[in-house]
CSV table of C-alpha atoms in Angstrom, one decimal:
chain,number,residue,atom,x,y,z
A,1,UNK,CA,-17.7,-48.7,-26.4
A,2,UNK,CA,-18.8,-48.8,-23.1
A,3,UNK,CA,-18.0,-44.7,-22.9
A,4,UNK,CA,-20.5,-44.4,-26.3
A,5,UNK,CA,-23.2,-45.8,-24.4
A,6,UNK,CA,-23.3,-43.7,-21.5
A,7,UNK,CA,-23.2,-40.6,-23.8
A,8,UNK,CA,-25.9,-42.0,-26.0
A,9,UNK,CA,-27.5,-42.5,-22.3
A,10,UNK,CA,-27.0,-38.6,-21.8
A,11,UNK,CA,-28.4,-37.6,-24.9
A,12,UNK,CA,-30.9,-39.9,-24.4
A,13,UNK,CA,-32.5,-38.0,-21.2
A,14,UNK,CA,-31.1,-34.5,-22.6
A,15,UNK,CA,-33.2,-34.7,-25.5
A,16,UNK,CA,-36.2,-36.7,-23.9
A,17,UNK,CA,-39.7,-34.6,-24.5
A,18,UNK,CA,-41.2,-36.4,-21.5
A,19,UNK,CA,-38.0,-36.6,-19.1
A,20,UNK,CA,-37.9,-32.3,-19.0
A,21,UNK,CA,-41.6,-32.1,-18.4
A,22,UNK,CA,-41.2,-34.6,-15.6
A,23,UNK,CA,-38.2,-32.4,-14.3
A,24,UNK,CA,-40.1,-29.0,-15.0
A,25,UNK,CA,-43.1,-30.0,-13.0
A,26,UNK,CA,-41.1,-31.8,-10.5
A,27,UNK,CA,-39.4,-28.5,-9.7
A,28,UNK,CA,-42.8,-27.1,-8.8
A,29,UNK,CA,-43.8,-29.8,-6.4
A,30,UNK,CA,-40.5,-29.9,-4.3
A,31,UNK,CA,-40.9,-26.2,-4.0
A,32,UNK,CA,-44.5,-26.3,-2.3
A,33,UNK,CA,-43.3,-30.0,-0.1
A,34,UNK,CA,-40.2,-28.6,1.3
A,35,UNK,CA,-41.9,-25.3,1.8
A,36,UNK,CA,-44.8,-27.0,3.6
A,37,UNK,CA,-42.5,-29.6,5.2
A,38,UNK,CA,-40.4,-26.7,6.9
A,39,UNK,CA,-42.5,-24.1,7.3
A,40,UNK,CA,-45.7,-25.8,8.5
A,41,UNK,CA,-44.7,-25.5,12.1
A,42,UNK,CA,-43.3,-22.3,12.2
A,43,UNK,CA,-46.3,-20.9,10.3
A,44,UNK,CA,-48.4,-22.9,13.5
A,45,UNK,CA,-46.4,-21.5,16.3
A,46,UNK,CA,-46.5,-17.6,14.4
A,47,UNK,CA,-49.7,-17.5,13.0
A,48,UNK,CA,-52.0,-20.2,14.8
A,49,UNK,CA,-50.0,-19.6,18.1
A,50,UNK,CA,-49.5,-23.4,18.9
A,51,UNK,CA,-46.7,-24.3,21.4
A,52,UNK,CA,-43.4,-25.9,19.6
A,53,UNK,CA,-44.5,-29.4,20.7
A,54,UNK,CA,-48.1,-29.2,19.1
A,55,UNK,CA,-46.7,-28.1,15.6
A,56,UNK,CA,-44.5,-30.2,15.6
A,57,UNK,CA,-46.7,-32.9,16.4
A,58,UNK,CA,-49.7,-32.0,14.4
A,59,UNK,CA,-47.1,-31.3,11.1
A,60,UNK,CA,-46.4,-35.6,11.1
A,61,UNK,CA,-50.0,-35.7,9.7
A,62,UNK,CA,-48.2,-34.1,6.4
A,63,UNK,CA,-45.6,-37.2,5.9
A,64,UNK,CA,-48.1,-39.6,7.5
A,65,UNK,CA,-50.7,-39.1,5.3
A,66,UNK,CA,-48.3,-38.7,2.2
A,67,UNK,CA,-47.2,-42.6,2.4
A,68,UNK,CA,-51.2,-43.1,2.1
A,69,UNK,CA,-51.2,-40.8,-1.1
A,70,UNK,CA,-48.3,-42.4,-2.8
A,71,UNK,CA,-50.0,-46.2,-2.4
A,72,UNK,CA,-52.9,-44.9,-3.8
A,73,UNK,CA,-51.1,-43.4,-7.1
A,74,UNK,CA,-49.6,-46.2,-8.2
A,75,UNK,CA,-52.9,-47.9,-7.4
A,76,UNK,CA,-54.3,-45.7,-9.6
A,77,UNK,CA,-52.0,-45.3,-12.0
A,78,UNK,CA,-51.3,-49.3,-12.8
A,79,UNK,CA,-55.1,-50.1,-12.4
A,80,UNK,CA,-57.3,-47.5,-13.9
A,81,UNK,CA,-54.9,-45.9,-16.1
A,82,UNK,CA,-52.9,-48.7,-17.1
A,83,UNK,CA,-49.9,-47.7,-15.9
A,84,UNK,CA,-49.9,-44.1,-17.3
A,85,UNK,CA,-48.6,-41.7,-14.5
A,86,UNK,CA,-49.9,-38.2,-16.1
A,87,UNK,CA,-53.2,-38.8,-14.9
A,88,UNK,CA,-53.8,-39.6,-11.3
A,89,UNK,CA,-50.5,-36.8,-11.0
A,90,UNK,CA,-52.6,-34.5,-12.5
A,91,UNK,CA,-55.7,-34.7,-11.3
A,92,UNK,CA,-54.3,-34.7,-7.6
A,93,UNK,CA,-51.6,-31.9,-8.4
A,94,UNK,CA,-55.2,-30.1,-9.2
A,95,UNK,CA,-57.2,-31.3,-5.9
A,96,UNK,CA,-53.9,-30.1,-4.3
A,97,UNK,CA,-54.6,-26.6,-5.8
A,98,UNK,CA,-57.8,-26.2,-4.1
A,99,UNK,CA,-56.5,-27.8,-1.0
A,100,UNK,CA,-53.6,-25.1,-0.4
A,101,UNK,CA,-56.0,-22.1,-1.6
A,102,UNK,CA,-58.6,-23.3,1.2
A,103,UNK,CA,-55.8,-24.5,3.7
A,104,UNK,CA,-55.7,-20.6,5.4
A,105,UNK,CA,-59.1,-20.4,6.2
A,106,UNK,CA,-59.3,-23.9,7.3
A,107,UNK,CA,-56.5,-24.0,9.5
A,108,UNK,CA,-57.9,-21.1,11.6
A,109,UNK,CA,-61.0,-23.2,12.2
A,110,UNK,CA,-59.6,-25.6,14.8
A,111,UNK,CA,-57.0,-27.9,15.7
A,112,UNK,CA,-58.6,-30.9,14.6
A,113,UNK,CA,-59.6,-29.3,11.4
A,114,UNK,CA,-56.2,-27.7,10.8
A,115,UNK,CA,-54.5,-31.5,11.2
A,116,UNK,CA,-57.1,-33.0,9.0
A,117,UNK,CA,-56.1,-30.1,6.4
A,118,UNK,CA,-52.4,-30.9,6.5
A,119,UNK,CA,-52.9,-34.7,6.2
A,120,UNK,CA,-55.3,-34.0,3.0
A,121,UNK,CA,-52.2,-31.9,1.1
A,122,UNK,CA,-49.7,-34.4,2.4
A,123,UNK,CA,-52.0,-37.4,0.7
A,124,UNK,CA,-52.2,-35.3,-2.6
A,125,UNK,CA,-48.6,-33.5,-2.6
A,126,UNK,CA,-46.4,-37.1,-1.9
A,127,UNK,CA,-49.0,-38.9,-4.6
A,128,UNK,CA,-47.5,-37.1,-8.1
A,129,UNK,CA,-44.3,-36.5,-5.6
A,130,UNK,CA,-43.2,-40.1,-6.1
A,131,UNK,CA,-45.3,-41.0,-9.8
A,132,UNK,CA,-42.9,-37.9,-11.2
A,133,UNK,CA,-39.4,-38.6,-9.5
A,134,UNK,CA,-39.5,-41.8,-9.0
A,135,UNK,CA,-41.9,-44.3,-11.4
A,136,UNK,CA,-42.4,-42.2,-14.4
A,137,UNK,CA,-38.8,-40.8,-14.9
A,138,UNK,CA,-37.5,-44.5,-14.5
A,139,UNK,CA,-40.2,-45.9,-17.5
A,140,UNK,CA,-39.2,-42.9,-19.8
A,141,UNK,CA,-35.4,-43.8,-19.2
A,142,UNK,CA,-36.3,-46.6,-21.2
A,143,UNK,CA,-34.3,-49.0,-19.0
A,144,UNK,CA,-30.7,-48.0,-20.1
A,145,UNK,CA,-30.7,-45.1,-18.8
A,146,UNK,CA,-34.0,-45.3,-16.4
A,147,UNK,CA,-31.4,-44.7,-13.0
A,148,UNK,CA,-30.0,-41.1,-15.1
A,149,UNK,CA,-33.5,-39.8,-16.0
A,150,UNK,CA,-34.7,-40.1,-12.3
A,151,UNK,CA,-31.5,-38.3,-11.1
A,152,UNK,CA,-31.9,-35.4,-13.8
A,153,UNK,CA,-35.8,-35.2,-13.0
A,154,UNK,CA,-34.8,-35.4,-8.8
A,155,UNK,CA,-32.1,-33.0,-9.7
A,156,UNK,CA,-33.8,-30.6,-11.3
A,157,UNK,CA,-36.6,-30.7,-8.8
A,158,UNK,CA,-34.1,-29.8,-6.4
A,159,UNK,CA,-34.5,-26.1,-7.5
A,160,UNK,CA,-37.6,-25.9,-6.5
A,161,UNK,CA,-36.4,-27.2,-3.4
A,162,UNK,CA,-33.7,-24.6,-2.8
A,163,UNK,CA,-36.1,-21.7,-3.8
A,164,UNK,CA,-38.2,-22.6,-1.5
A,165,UNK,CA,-37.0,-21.6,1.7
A,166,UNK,CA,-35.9,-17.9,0.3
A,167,UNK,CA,-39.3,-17.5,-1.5
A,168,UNK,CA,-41.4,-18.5,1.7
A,169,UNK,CA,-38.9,-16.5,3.8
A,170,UNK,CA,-39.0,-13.9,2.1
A,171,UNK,CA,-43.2,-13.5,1.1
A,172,UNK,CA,-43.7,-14.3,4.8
A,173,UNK,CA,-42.6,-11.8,5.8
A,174,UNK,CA,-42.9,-8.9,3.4
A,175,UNK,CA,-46.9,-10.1,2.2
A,176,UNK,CA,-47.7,-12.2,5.3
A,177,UNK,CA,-48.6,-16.1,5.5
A,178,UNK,CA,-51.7,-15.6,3.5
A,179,UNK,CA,-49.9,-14.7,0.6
A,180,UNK,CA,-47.7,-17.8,0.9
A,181,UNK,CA,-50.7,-20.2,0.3
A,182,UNK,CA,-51.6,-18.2,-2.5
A,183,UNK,CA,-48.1,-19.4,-4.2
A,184,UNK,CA,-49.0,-22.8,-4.1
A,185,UNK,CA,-52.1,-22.7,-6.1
A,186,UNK,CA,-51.4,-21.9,-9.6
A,187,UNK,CA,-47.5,-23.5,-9.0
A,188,UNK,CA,-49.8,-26.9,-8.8
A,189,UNK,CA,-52.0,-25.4,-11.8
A,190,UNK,CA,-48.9,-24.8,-13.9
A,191,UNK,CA,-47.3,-28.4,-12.8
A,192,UNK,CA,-50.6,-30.3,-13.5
A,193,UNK,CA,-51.0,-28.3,-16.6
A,194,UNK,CA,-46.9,-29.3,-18.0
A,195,UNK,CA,-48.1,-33.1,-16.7
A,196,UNK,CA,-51.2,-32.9,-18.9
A,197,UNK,CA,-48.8,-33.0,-22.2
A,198,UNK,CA,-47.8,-36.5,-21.1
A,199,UNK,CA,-51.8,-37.6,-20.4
A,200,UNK,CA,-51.5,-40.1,-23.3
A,201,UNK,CA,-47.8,-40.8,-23.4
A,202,UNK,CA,-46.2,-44.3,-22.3
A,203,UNK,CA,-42.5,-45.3,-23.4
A,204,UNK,CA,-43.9,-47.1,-25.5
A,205,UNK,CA,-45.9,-44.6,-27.7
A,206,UNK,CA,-42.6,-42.3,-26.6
A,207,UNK,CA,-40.5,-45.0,-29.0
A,208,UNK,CA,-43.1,-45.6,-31.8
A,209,UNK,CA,-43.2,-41.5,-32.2
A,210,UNK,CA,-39.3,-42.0,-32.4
């Protein structure tokens, strides 16, 4: 009996509308945070010509600021939107879009400015970060199978994870670090755009469409 359940469980998340579009944009966002998490400082000591010691410094505004972004999504998310995630992951996967298009120019501008940039993607990047892979992947596990459908949404995220450091390698070098920002953009357009699908949905109207 107890080997029934955890296929229903599988078949549950396998076949769950929501759960793949959480996965799907989830692979796009761990693509542009481990990209930025790991290539931040070498594209600061390359392009910007910091020392190794000021990169790496000035890159902690990225995760600092991120802890900032994810208390303010769930604010968001539980109070405004009444505990829909879609919305606030949408709308800052979108202010995320503008931020990485702008972040080239801007980081060229100054140090303080260049730091201030970094903390404002790592505020919008870790906000729909943890809504997606964390929150909203254990509400549309429906609570049998809520610890599966975050592991299927983190593992499929991880894709985007392992892509990135070939992709970012790779355009670097062969387009220059220009054309790397210019990845992240419409990868947060697409992602918000897969998250707007779910701008209504809840478990709950999930189960009634069931």
């Amino acid at each position: 009996e107890n080997e029934d359940n955890n296929w229903q469980h599988v078949r549950l998340v396998l076949t769950s509308r929501p759960i793949w579009i959480l996965g799907l944009s989830y692979v796009v966002l761990k693509f542009i945070r481990y990209s930025l998490l790991f290539w931040l400082p070498f594209y600061m000591t390359q392009e910007l010509k910091y020392n190794t010691g000021e990169a790496g410094y000035t890159s902690i505004a990225f995760d600092v600021a991120g802890v900032f972004g994810v208390i303010l999504a769930g604010l968001v998310s539980d109070r405004l939107f009444k505990s829909r995630r879609a919305p606030p992951a949408v709308l800052m996967m979108l202010m995320l879009a503008a931020a990485t298009f702008a972040y080239p120019a801007i980081s060229g501008l100054g140090k303080i400015e260049n730091l201030v940039a970094i903390a404002v993607m790592g505020f919008l990047l870790y906000g729909p970060d943890a809504l997606i892979s964390g929150v909203a992947a254990v509400d549309f596990g429906h609570g049998r199978a809520s610890a599966l459908a975050a592991g299927f949404v983190n593992g499929l995220g991880s894709i985007g994870g392992a892509l990135s450091g070939v992709v970012v390698g790779y355009v670097s070098e062969m387009y220059g670090w220009s054309s790397v920002f210019m990845i992240f953009s419409p990868l947060c357009v697409l992602g918000a755009l897969l998250m707007t699908t779910l701008w209504n949905t809840t478990p709950e109207t999930e189960s009634a469409k069931a």
